[in-house]
């Protein structure tokens, strides 16, 4: 049985991240601050999409350090939106508390960027 090359696997991980972030963008339509969150989720979607669809441009931008700028901004956003609600990870809390959902959303966007960055650095 033939194994799948690591580069192909990383490429498809980027596709999955891109699709997930696009789905996150799609569910923001009725949120009062939906445009802000659409923009936040668009950043990892764009990076992951570039990693899948345009490897050359992705690598050029990665080498110029633009991905690091996105990562620093995401980490800063995660620190800013970090939930202060007690037991924010419990479903009964984040289901009712907007700030807990926003904090978790920022965590997800940051992790998506980290995975995309790691996949790009591995190439």
Tab-separated table of N, CA, C and O in Angstrom:
chain	number	residue	atom	x	y	z
A	1	UNK	N	0.838	-1.178	0.000
A	1	UNK	CA	0.000	0.000	0.000
A	1	UNK	C	0.885	1.245	0.000
A	1	UNK	O	1.837	1.338	0.758
A	2	UNK	N	0.537	2.190	-0.837
A	2	UNK	CA	1.333	3.390	-1.002
A	2	UNK	C	0.885	4.455	-0.003
A	2	UNK	O	-0.310	4.682	0.190
A	3	UNK	N	1.848	5.129	0.646
A	3	UNK	CA	1.500	6.165	1.613
A	3	UNK	C	1.305	7.509	0.900
A	3	UNK	O	1.880	7.759	-0.156
A	4	UNK	N	0.521	8.353	1.510
A	4	UNK	CA	0.250	9.686	0.963
A	4	UNK	C	1.396	10.602	1.377
A	4	UNK	O	1.766	10.643	2.556
A	5	UNK	N	1.966	11.359	0.430
A	5	UNK	CA	3.059	12.273	0.785
A	5	UNK	C	2.597	13.325	1.798
A	5	UNK	O	1.444	13.775	1.776
A	6	UNK	N	3.502	13.703	2.687
A	6	UNK	CA	3.181	14.687	3.732
A	6	UNK	C	2.704	16.003	3.130
A	6	UNK	O	1.789	16.636	3.662
A	7	UNK	N	3.298	16.411	2.023
A	7	UNK	CA	2.898	17.674	1.400
A	7	UNK	C	1.442	17.643	0.955
A	7	UNK	O	0.708	18.617	1.112
A	8	UNK	N	0.997	16.524	0.424
A	8	UNK	CA	-0.405	16.381	0.015
A	8	UNK	C	-1.323	16.436	1.231
A	8	UNK	O	-2.364	17.087	1.201
A	9	UNK	N	-0.927	15.761	2.293
A	9	UNK	CA	-1.729	15.768	3.523
A	9	UNK	C	-1.861	17.185	4.061
A	9	UNK	O	-2.960	17.630	4.408
A	10	UNK	N	-0.745	17.925	4.119
A	10	UNK	CA	-0.771	19.296	4.623
A	10	UNK	C	-1.614	20.194	3.734
A	10	UNK	O	-2.317	21.081	4.213
A	11	UNK	N	-1.561	19.952	2.448
A	11	UNK	CA	-2.362	20.737	1.505
A	11	UNK	C	-3.852	20.551	1.802
A	11	UNK	O	-4.613	21.512	1.852
A	12	UNK	N	-4.272	19.316	2.046
A	12	UNK	CA	-5.685	19.061	2.313
A	12	UNK	C	-6.111	19.496	3.707
A	12	UNK	O	-7.277	19.830	3.924
A	13	UNK	N	-5.171	19.543	4.632
A	13	UNK	CA	-5.480	20.126	5.943
A	13	UNK	C	-5.820	21.598	5.763
A	13	UNK	O	-6.764	22.111	6.369
A	14	UNK	N	-5.059	22.286	4.907
A	14	UNK	CA	-5.371	23.683	4.607
A	14	UNK	C	-6.760	23.827	3.990
A	14	UNK	O	-7.487	24.769	4.311
A	15	UNK	N	-7.128	22.912	3.121
A	15	UNK	CA	-8.462	22.970	2.512
A	15	UNK	C	-9.545	22.822	3.581
A	15	UNK	O	-10.527	23.581	3.587
A	16	UNK	N	-9.368	21.890	4.486
A	16	UNK	CA	-10.363	21.683	5.554
A	16	UNK	C	-10.459	22.929	6.432
A	16	UNK	O	-11.566	23.384	6.759
A	17	UNK	N	-9.329	23.509	6.793
A	17	UNK	CA	-9.344	24.726	7.613
A	17	UNK	C	-10.042	25.857	6.864
A	17	UNK	O	-10.856	26.586	7.440
A	18	UNK	N	-9.755	26.001	5.578
A	18	UNK	CA	-10.396	27.045	4.777
A	18	UNK	C	-11.911	26.872	4.769
A	18	UNK	O	-12.654	27.824	4.999
A	19	UNK	N	-12.360	25.667	4.544
A	19	UNK	CA	-13.806	25.397	4.512
A	19	UNK	C	-14.437	25.671	5.876
A	19	UNK	O	-15.507	26.288	5.957
A	20	UNK	N	-13.790	25.228	6.943
A	20	UNK	CA	-14.329	25.473	8.292
A	20	UNK	C	-14.433	26.967	8.592
A	20	UNK	O	-15.445	27.429	9.117
A	21	UNK	N	-13.400	27.718	8.244
A	21	UNK	CA	-13.436	29.159	8.506
A	21	UNK	C	-14.507	29.845	7.644
A	21	UNK	O	-15.175	30.766	8.108
A	22	UNK	N	-14.698	29.374	6.414
A	22	UNK	CA	-15.775	29.928	5.583
A	22	UNK	C	-17.137	29.623	6.187
A	22	UNK	O	-18.052	30.462	6.130
A	23	UNK	N	-17.267	28.452	6.796
A	23	UNK	CA	-18.532	28.125	7.476
A	23	UNK	C	-18.721	29.030	8.693
A	23	UNK	O	-19.841	29.486	8.962
A	24	UNK	N	-17.645	29.301	9.421
A	24	UNK	CA	-17.736	30.221	10.556
A	24	UNK	C	-18.181	31.605	10.075
A	24	UNK	O	-18.972	32.267	10.736
A	25	UNK	N	-17.648	32.033	8.934
A	25	UNK	CA	-18.055	33.328	8.370
A	25	UNK	C	-19.548	33.306	8.053
A	25	UNK	O	-20.273	34.257	8.335
A	26	UNK	N	-20.018	32.206	7.487
A	26	UNK	CA	-21.416	32.099	7.085
A	26	UNK	C	-22.405	32.210	8.224
A	26	UNK	O	-23.506	32.730	8.039
A	27	UNK	N	-22.035	31.757	9.409
A	27	UNK	CA	-22.993	31.798	10.526
A	27	UNK	C	-22.967	33.127	11.272
A	27	UNK	O	-23.696	33.297	12.243
A	28	UNK	N	-22.188	34.071	10.805
A	28	UNK	CA	-22.113	35.382	11.464
A	28	UNK	C	-23.150	36.378	10.932
A	28	UNK	O	-23.219	37.495	11.423
A	29	UNK	N	-23.942	35.968	9.963
A	29	UNK	CA	-24.842	36.920	9.292
A	29	UNK	C	-25.829	37.608	10.226
A	29	UNK	O	-26.217	38.740	10.005
A	30	UNK	N	-26.256	36.974	11.305
A	30	UNK	CA	-27.253	37.590	12.186
A	30	UNK	C	-26.656	38.100	13.488
A	30	UNK	O	-27.383	38.490	14.391
A	31	UNK	N	-25.346	38.114	13.597
A	31	UNK	CA	-24.674	38.601	14.796
A	31	UNK	C	-24.589	40.127	14.727
A	31	UNK	O	-24.285	40.681	13.673
A	32	UNK	N	-24.835	40.832	15.842
A	32	UNK	CA	-24.745	42.297	15.817
A	32	UNK	C	-23.361	42.807	15.383
A	32	UNK	O	-23.256	43.827	14.725
A	33	UNK	N	-22.312	42.104	15.766
A	33	UNK	CA	-20.971	42.490	15.334
A	33	UNK	C	-20.419	41.485	14.329
A	33	UNK	O	-19.229	41.180	14.297
A	34	UNK	N	-21.308	40.995	13.487
A	34	UNK	CA	-20.965	39.953	12.523
A	34	UNK	C	-19.891	40.349	11.524
A	34	UNK	O	-19.043	39.529	11.174
A	35	UNK	N	-19.892	41.603	11.063
A	35	UNK	CA	-18.887	42.022	10.080
A	35	UNK	C	-17.475	41.929	10.655
A	35	UNK	O	-16.543	41.511	9.968
A	36	UNK	N	-17.341	42.285	11.936
A	36	UNK	CA	-16.026	42.193	12.570
A	36	UNK	C	-15.570	40.736	12.624
A	36	UNK	O	-14.431	40.411	12.297
A	37	UNK	N	-16.489	39.834	13.013
A	37	UNK	CA	-16.131	38.422	13.127
A	37	UNK	C	-15.935	37.774	11.763
A	37	UNK	O	-15.107	36.877	11.612
A	38	UNK	N	-16.662	38.251	10.769
A	38	UNK	CA	-16.415	37.753	9.413
A	38	UNK	C	-14.993	38.094	8.979
A	38	UNK	O	-14.296	37.263	8.392
A	39	UNK	N	-14.555	39.311	9.291
A	39	UNK	CA	-13.192	39.720	8.947
A	39	UNK	C	-12.159	38.903	9.724
A	39	UNK	O	-11.135	38.492	9.164
A	40	UNK	N	-12.432	38.651	10.995
A	40	UNK	CA	-11.503	37.861	11.821
A	40	UNK	C	-11.369	36.452	11.259
A	40	UNK	O	-10.256	35.932	11.110
A	41	UNK	N	-12.482	35.818	10.923
A	41	UNK	CA	-12.435	34.450	10.385
A	41	UNK	C	-11.920	34.402	8.948
A	41	UNK	O	-11.449	33.371	8.487
A	42	UNK	N	-12.021	35.534	8.252
A	42	UNK	CA	-11.533	35.569	6.873
A	42	UNK	C	-10.010	35.466	6.802
A	42	UNK	O	-9.474	34.942	5.814
A	43	UNK	N	-9.323	35.923	7.825
A	43	UNK	CA	-7.850	35.883	7.800
A	43	UNK	C	-7.339	34.439	7.741
A	43	UNK	O	-6.583	34.092	6.825
A	44	UNK	N	-7.728	33.551	8.678
A	44	UNK	CA	-7.257	32.163	8.531
A	44	UNK	C	-7.822	31.472	7.291
A	44	UNK	O	-7.151	30.616	6.698
A	45	UNK	N	-9.039	31.844	6.881
A	45	UNK	CA	-9.601	31.253	5.662
A	45	UNK	C	-8.744	31.625	4.453
A	45	UNK	O	-8.461	30.777	3.599
A	46	UNK	N	-8.322	32.873	4.397
A	46	UNK	CA	-7.488	33.332	3.287
A	46	UNK	C	-6.131	32.626	3.291
A	46	UNK	O	-5.688	32.130	2.249
A	47	UNK	N	-5.481	32.565	4.436
A	47	UNK	CA	-4.184	31.894	4.507
A	47	UNK	C	-4.293	30.418	4.140
A	47	UNK	O	-3.478	29.895	3.385
A	48	UNK	N	-5.295	29.749	4.697
A	48	UNK	CA	-5.457	28.322	4.400
A	48	UNK	C	-5.816	28.121	2.926
A	48	UNK	O	-5.341	27.179	2.286
A	49	UNK	N	-6.649	29.006	2.384
A	49	UNK	CA	-6.998	28.919	0.969
A	49	UNK	C	-5.779	29.109	0.078
A	49	UNK	O	-5.604	28.395	-0.913
A	50	UNK	N	-4.932	30.062	0.441
A	50	UNK	CA	-3.690	30.243	-0.321
A	50	UNK	C	-2.796	29.010	-0.213
A	50	UNK	O	-2.165	28.607	-1.189
A	51	UNK	N	-2.752	28.423	0.974
A	51	UNK	CA	-1.944	27.218	1.163
A	51	UNK	C	-2.429	26.064	0.307
A	51	UNK	O	-1.641	25.214	-0.101
A	52	UNK	N	-3.725	26.032	0.025
A	52	UNK	CA	-4.267	24.958	-0.800
A	52	UNK	C	-4.228	25.300	-2.285
A	52	UNK	O	-3.783	24.499	-3.104
A	53	UNK	N	-4.695	26.493	-2.650
A	53	UNK	CA	-4.883	26.828	-4.054
A	53	UNK	C	-3.663	27.450	-4.739
A	53	UNK	O	-3.497	27.309	-5.943
A	54	UNK	N	-2.832	28.176	-3.987
A	54	UNK	CA	-1.708	28.888	-4.605
A	54	UNK	C	-0.474	28.766	-3.717
A	54	UNK	O	-0.111	29.690	-2.999
A	55	UNK	N	0.152	27.632	-3.793
A	55	UNK	CA	1.290	27.321	-2.920
A	55	UNK	C	2.435	28.321	-3.100
A	55	UNK	O	3.071	28.711	-2.136
A	56	UNK	N	2.664	28.751	-4.322
A	56	UNK	CA	3.777	29.671	-4.584
A	56	UNK	C	3.558	31.021	-3.893
A	56	UNK	O	4.441	31.512	-3.193
A	57	UNK	N	2.379	31.620	-4.061
A	57	UNK	CA	2.087	32.900	-3.419
A	57	UNK	C	2.084	32.744	-1.899
A	57	UNK	O	2.601	33.593	-1.175
A	58	UNK	N	1.524	31.647	-1.422
A	58	UNK	CA	1.516	31.365	0.012
A	58	UNK	C	2.941	31.354	0.555
A	58	UNK	O	3.237	31.972	1.577
A	59	UNK	N	3.843	30.671	-0.133
A	59	UNK	CA	5.224	30.555	0.329
A	59	UNK	C	5.927	31.905	0.290
A	59	UNK	O	6.686	32.240	1.200
A	60	UNK	N	5.678	32.718	-0.733
A	60	UNK	CA	6.291	34.048	-0.825
A	60	UNK	C	5.838	34.914	0.339
A	60	UNK	O	6.653	35.566	1.006
A	61	UNK	N	4.537	34.938	0.606
A	61	UNK	CA	4.006	35.748	1.707
A	61	UNK	C	4.479	35.226	3.057
A	61	UNK	O	4.755	36.003	3.969
A	62	UNK	N	4.583	33.916	3.177
A	62	UNK	CA	5.078	33.305	4.406
A	62	UNK	C	6.531	33.714	4.642
A	62	UNK	O	6.907	34.096	5.753
A	63	UNK	N	7.340	33.669	3.606
A	63	UNK	CA	8.755	34.033	3.716
A	63	UNK	C	8.952	35.513	4.040
A	63	UNK	O	9.950	35.877	4.647
A	64	UNK	N	8.008	36.350	3.638
A	64	UNK	CA	8.111	37.783	3.922
A	64	UNK	C	7.657	38.116	5.343
A	64	UNK	O	7.717	39.261	5.754
A	65	UNK	N	7.165	37.144	6.071
A	65	UNK	CA	6.777	37.366	7.457
A	65	UNK	C	5.352	37.848	7.655
A	65	UNK	O	4.968	38.188	8.772
A	66	UNK	N	4.573	37.887	6.587
A	66	UNK	CA	3.200	38.373	6.726
A	66	UNK	C	2.337	37.431	7.562
A	66	UNK	O	1.424	37.873	8.254
A	67	UNK	N	2.641	36.157	7.515
A	67	UNK	CA	1.895	35.203	8.332
A	67	UNK	C	2.172	35.452	9.809
A	67	UNK	O	1.274	35.339	10.639
A	68	UNK	N	3.409	35.823	10.133
A	68	UNK	CA	3.752	36.120	11.527
A	68	UNK	C	2.950	37.326	12.026
A	68	UNK	O	2.486	37.335	13.165
A	69	UNK	N	2.763	38.321	11.174
A	69	UNK	CA	1.948	39.484	11.541
A	69	UNK	C	0.514	39.037	11.852
A	69	UNK	O	-0.075	39.457	12.848
A	70	UNK	N	-0.027	38.164	11.018
A	70	UNK	CA	-1.377	37.644	11.253
A	70	UNK	C	-1.437	36.846	12.552
A	70	UNK	O	-2.403	36.953	13.313
A	71	UNK	N	-0.415	36.050	12.810
A	71	UNK	CA	-0.377	35.263	14.041
A	71	UNK	C	-0.290	36.151	15.276
A	71	UNK	O	-0.985	35.909	16.270
A	72	UNK	N	0.539	37.175	15.220
A	72	UNK	CA	0.666	38.099	16.358
A	72	UNK	C	-0.658	38.800	16.605
A	72	UNK	O	-1.101	38.933	17.755
A	73	UNK	N	-1.326	39.240	15.534
A	73	UNK	CA	-2.629	39.892	15.683
A	73	UNK	C	-3.653	38.920	16.269
A	73	UNK	O	-4.463	39.304	17.124
A	74	UNK	N	-3.626	37.669	15.829
A	74	UNK	CA	-4.572	36.675	16.348
A	74	UNK	C	-4.310	36.388	17.826
A	74	UNK	O	-5.255	36.266	18.621
A	75	UNK	N	-3.054	36.293	18.206
A	75	UNK	CA	-2.727	36.050	19.620
A	75	UNK	C	-3.142	37.241	20.469
A	75	UNK	O	-3.692	37.070	21.564
A	76	UNK	N	-2.922	38.453	19.964
A	76	UNK	CA	-3.372	39.649	20.679
A	76	UNK	C	-4.897	39.656	20.800
A	76	UNK	O	-5.452	39.985	21.859
A	77	UNK	N	-5.575	39.288	19.716
A	77	UNK	CA	-7.042	39.210	19.758
A	77	UNK	C	-7.525	38.156	20.732
A	77	UNK	O	-8.516	38.343	21.433
A	78	UNK	N	-6.819	37.042	20.786
A	78	UNK	CA	-7.192	35.987	21.717
A	78	UNK	C	-7.032	36.470	23.164
A	78	UNK	O	-7.884	36.206	24.007
A	79	UNK	N	-5.955	37.209	23.428
A	79	UNK	CA	-5.758	37.757	24.774
A	79	UNK	C	-6.862	38.767	25.113
A	79	UNK	O	-7.377	38.785	26.237
A	80	UNK	N	-7.238	39.583	24.128
A	80	UNK	CA	-8.273	40.590	24.347
A	80	UNK	C	-9.645	39.955	24.586
A	80	UNK	O	-10.392	40.389	25.461
A	81	UNK	N	-9.984	38.941	23.795
A	81	UNK	CA	-11.305	38.317	23.877
A	81	UNK	C	-11.356	37.131	24.841
A	81	UNK	O	-12.378	36.449	24.905
A	82	UNK	N	-10.262	36.855	25.557
A	82	UNK	CA	-10.241	35.705	26.452
A	82	UNK	C	-11.431	35.786	27.408
A	82	UNK	O	-11.643	36.796	28.065
A	83	UNK	N	-12.219	34.712	27.497
A	83	UNK	CA	-13.427	34.747	28.334
A	83	UNK	C	-13.091	34.894	29.820
A	83	UNK	O	-12.195	34.216	30.323
A	84	UNK	N	-13.811	35.784	30.471
A	84	UNK	CA	-13.630	35.975	31.918
A	84	UNK	C	-14.733	35.289	32.707
A	84	UNK	O	-14.690	35.257	33.924
A	85	UNK	N	-15.698	34.733	32.014
A	85	UNK	CA	-16.805	34.038	32.649
A	85	UNK	C	-16.315	32.735	33.271
A	85	UNK	O	-15.545	32.003	32.658
A	86	UNK	N	-16.780	32.463	34.470
A	86	UNK	CA	-16.415	31.217	35.139
A	86	UNK	C	-16.928	30.015	34.340
A	86	UNK	O	-18.047	30.030	33.848
A	87	UNK	N	-16.108	29.009	34.196
A	87	UNK	CA	-16.445	27.776	33.462
A	87	UNK	C	-16.903	28.069	32.030
A	87	UNK	O	-17.849	27.466	31.538
A	88	UNK	N	-16.198	28.969	31.342
A	88	UNK	CA	-16.586	29.392	29.996
A	88	UNK	C	-16.587	28.249	28.998
A	88	UNK	O	-17.231	28.320	27.974
A	89	UNK	N	-15.862	27.171	29.280
A	89	UNK	CA	-15.785	26.032	28.362
A	89	UNK	C	-17.011	25.125	28.439
A	89	UNK	O	-17.220	24.307	27.560
A	90	UNK	N	-17.819	25.270	29.464
A	90	UNK	CA	-19.010	24.432	29.627
A	90	UNK	C	-20.085	24.886	28.637
A	90	UNK	O	-20.337	26.080	28.463
A	91	UNK	N	-20.736	23.934	27.996
A	91	UNK	CA	-21.709	24.274	26.954
A	91	UNK	C	-22.856	25.136	27.477
A	91	UNK	O	-23.347	26.006	26.766
A	92	UNK	N	-23.270	24.927	28.703
A	92	UNK	CA	-24.366	25.749	29.227
A	92	UNK	C	-23.937	27.198	29.438
A	92	UNK	O	-24.782	28.090	29.452
A	93	UNK	N	-22.634	27.451	29.565
A	93	UNK	CA	-22.148	28.824	29.702
A	93	UNK	C	-21.992	29.466	28.327
A	93	UNK	O	-22.530	30.538	28.063
A	94	UNK	N	-21.230	28.818	27.421
A	94	UNK	CA	-21.009	29.481	26.132
A	94	UNK	C	-22.261	29.545	25.285
A	94	UNK	O	-22.385	30.387	24.406
A	95	UNK	N	-23.228	28.681	25.557
A	95	UNK	CA	-24.486	28.748	24.814
A	95	UNK	C	-25.232	30.036	25.149
A	95	UNK	O	-25.901	30.607	24.290
A	96	UNK	N	-25.089	30.512	26.376
A	96	UNK	CA	-25.806	31.704	26.844
A	96	UNK	C	-24.964	32.979	26.842
A	96	UNK	O	-25.520	34.061	26.835
A	97	UNK	N	-23.650	32.869	26.884
A	97	UNK	CA	-22.784	34.031	27.088
A	97	UNK	C	-21.999	34.360	25.818
A	97	UNK	O	-21.141	33.588	25.392
A	98	UNK	N	-22.296	35.520	25.269
A	98	UNK	CA	-21.663	35.954	24.013
A	98	UNK	C	-20.150	36.097	24.158
A	98	UNK	O	-19.401	35.704	23.265
A	99	UNK	N	-19.687	36.645	25.280
A	99	UNK	CA	-18.247	36.859	25.440
A	99	UNK	C	-17.479	35.534	25.486
A	99	UNK	O	-16.348	35.457	25.010
A	100	UNK	N	-18.093	34.497	26.038
A	100	UNK	CA	-17.436	33.180	26.044
A	100	UNK	C	-17.330	32.641	24.617
A	100	UNK	O	-16.296	32.097	24.228
A	101	UNK	N	-18.396	32.800	23.825
A	101	UNK	CA	-18.359	32.340	22.423
A	101	UNK	C	-17.331	33.119	21.617
A	101	UNK	O	-16.611	32.552	20.793
A	102	UNK	N	-17.258	34.432	21.842
A	102	UNK	CA	-16.288	35.242	21.112
A	102	UNK	C	-14.859	34.835	21.462
A	102	UNK	O	-14.003	34.733	20.583
A	103	UNK	N	-14.600	34.602	22.736
A	103	UNK	CA	-13.271	34.168	23.151
A	103	UNK	C	-12.894	32.837	22.529
A	103	UNK	O	-11.771	32.651	22.042
A	104	UNK	N	-13.843	31.915	22.521
A	104	UNK	CA	-13.572	30.609	21.914
A	104	UNK	C	-13.394	30.734	20.405
A	104	UNK	O	-12.562	30.040	19.813
A	105	UNK	N	-14.142	31.610	19.780
A	105	UNK	CA	-13.982	31.840	18.345
A	105	UNK	C	-12.602	32.384	18.011
A	105	UNK	O	-11.983	31.970	17.024
A	106	UNK	N	-12.109	33.269	18.848
A	106	UNK	CA	-10.769	33.814	18.628
A	106	UNK	C	-9.710	32.742	18.844
A	106	UNK	O	-8.707	32.689	18.116
A	107	UNK	N	-9.945	31.852	19.808
A	107	UNK	CA	-9.026	30.730	20.026
A	107	UNK	C	-8.989	29.821	18.798
A	107	UNK	O	-7.919	29.385	18.357
A	108	UNK	N	-10.145	29.542	18.235
A	108	UNK	CA	-10.228	28.674	17.056
A	108	UNK	C	-9.517	29.319	15.870
A	108	UNK	O	-8.766	28.653	15.154
A	109	UNK	N	-9.734	30.613	15.661
A	109	UNK	CA	-9.067	31.314	14.557
A	109	UNK	C	-7.551	31.282	14.741
A	109	UNK	O	-6.802	31.077	13.768
A	110	UNK	N	-7.082	31.444	15.971
A	110	UNK	CA	-5.645	31.419	16.239
A	110	UNK	C	-5.058	30.035	15.991
A	110	UNK	O	-4.001	29.898	15.361
A	111	UNK	N	-5.744	29.005	16.449
A	111	UNK	CA	-5.275	27.638	16.222
A	111	UNK	C	-5.256	27.325	14.720
A	111	UNK	O	-4.307	26.703	14.220
A	112	UNK	N	-6.269	27.779	13.993
A	112	UNK	CA	-6.300	27.556	12.542
A	112	UNK	C	-5.092	28.215	11.873
A	112	UNK	O	-4.450	27.615	11.001
A	113	UNK	N	-4.763	29.435	12.293
A	113	UNK	CA	-3.588	30.105	11.741
A	113	UNK	C	-2.304	29.374	12.109
A	113	UNK	O	-1.399	29.239	11.276
A	114	UNK	N	-2.208	28.899	13.340
A	114	UNK	CA	-1.005	28.169	13.764
A	114	UNK	C	-0.812	26.895	12.950
A	114	UNK	O	0.313	26.577	12.542
A	115	UNK	N	-1.883	26.177	12.710
A	115	UNK	CA	-1.790	24.944	11.918
A	115	UNK	C	-1.372	25.265	10.487
A	115	UNK	O	-0.500	24.600	9.912
A	116	UNK	N	-1.965	26.293	9.904
A	116	UNK	CA	-1.623	26.684	8.537
A	116	UNK	C	-0.173	27.141	8.455
A	116	UNK	O	0.553	26.799	7.516
A	117	UNK	N	0.277	27.904	9.447
A	117	UNK	CA	1.669	28.355	9.486
A	117	UNK	C	2.614	27.159	9.600
A	117	UNK	O	3.607	27.076	8.880
A	118	UNK	N	2.292	26.231	10.513
A	118	UNK	CA	3.142	25.049	10.694
A	118	UNK	C	3.195	24.220	9.415
A	118	UNK	O	4.259	23.716	9.038
A	119	UNK	N	2.071	24.081	8.747
A	119	UNK	CA	2.038	23.313	7.488
A	119	UNK	C	2.900	24.008	6.430
A	119	UNK	O	3.608	23.350	5.679
A	120	UNK	N	2.845	25.318	6.381
A	120	UNK	CA	3.649	26.069	5.404
A	120	UNK	C	5.138	26.024	5.712
A	120	UNK	O	5.960	25.952	4.806
A	121	UNK	N	5.481	26.062	6.968
A	121	UNK	CA	6.893	26.017	7.364
A	121	UNK	C	7.509	24.645	7.092
A	121	UNK	O	8.692	24.529	6.886
A	122	UNK	N	6.678	23.638	7.103
A	122	UNK	CA	7.163	22.264	6.906
A	122	UNK	C	7.568	21.990	5.478
A	122	UNK	O	8.326	21.064	5.214
A	123	UNK	N	7.037	22.743	4.561
A	123	UNK	CA	7.303	22.479	3.139
A	123	UNK	C	8.714	22.811	2.762
A	123	UNK	O	9.310	23.731	3.039
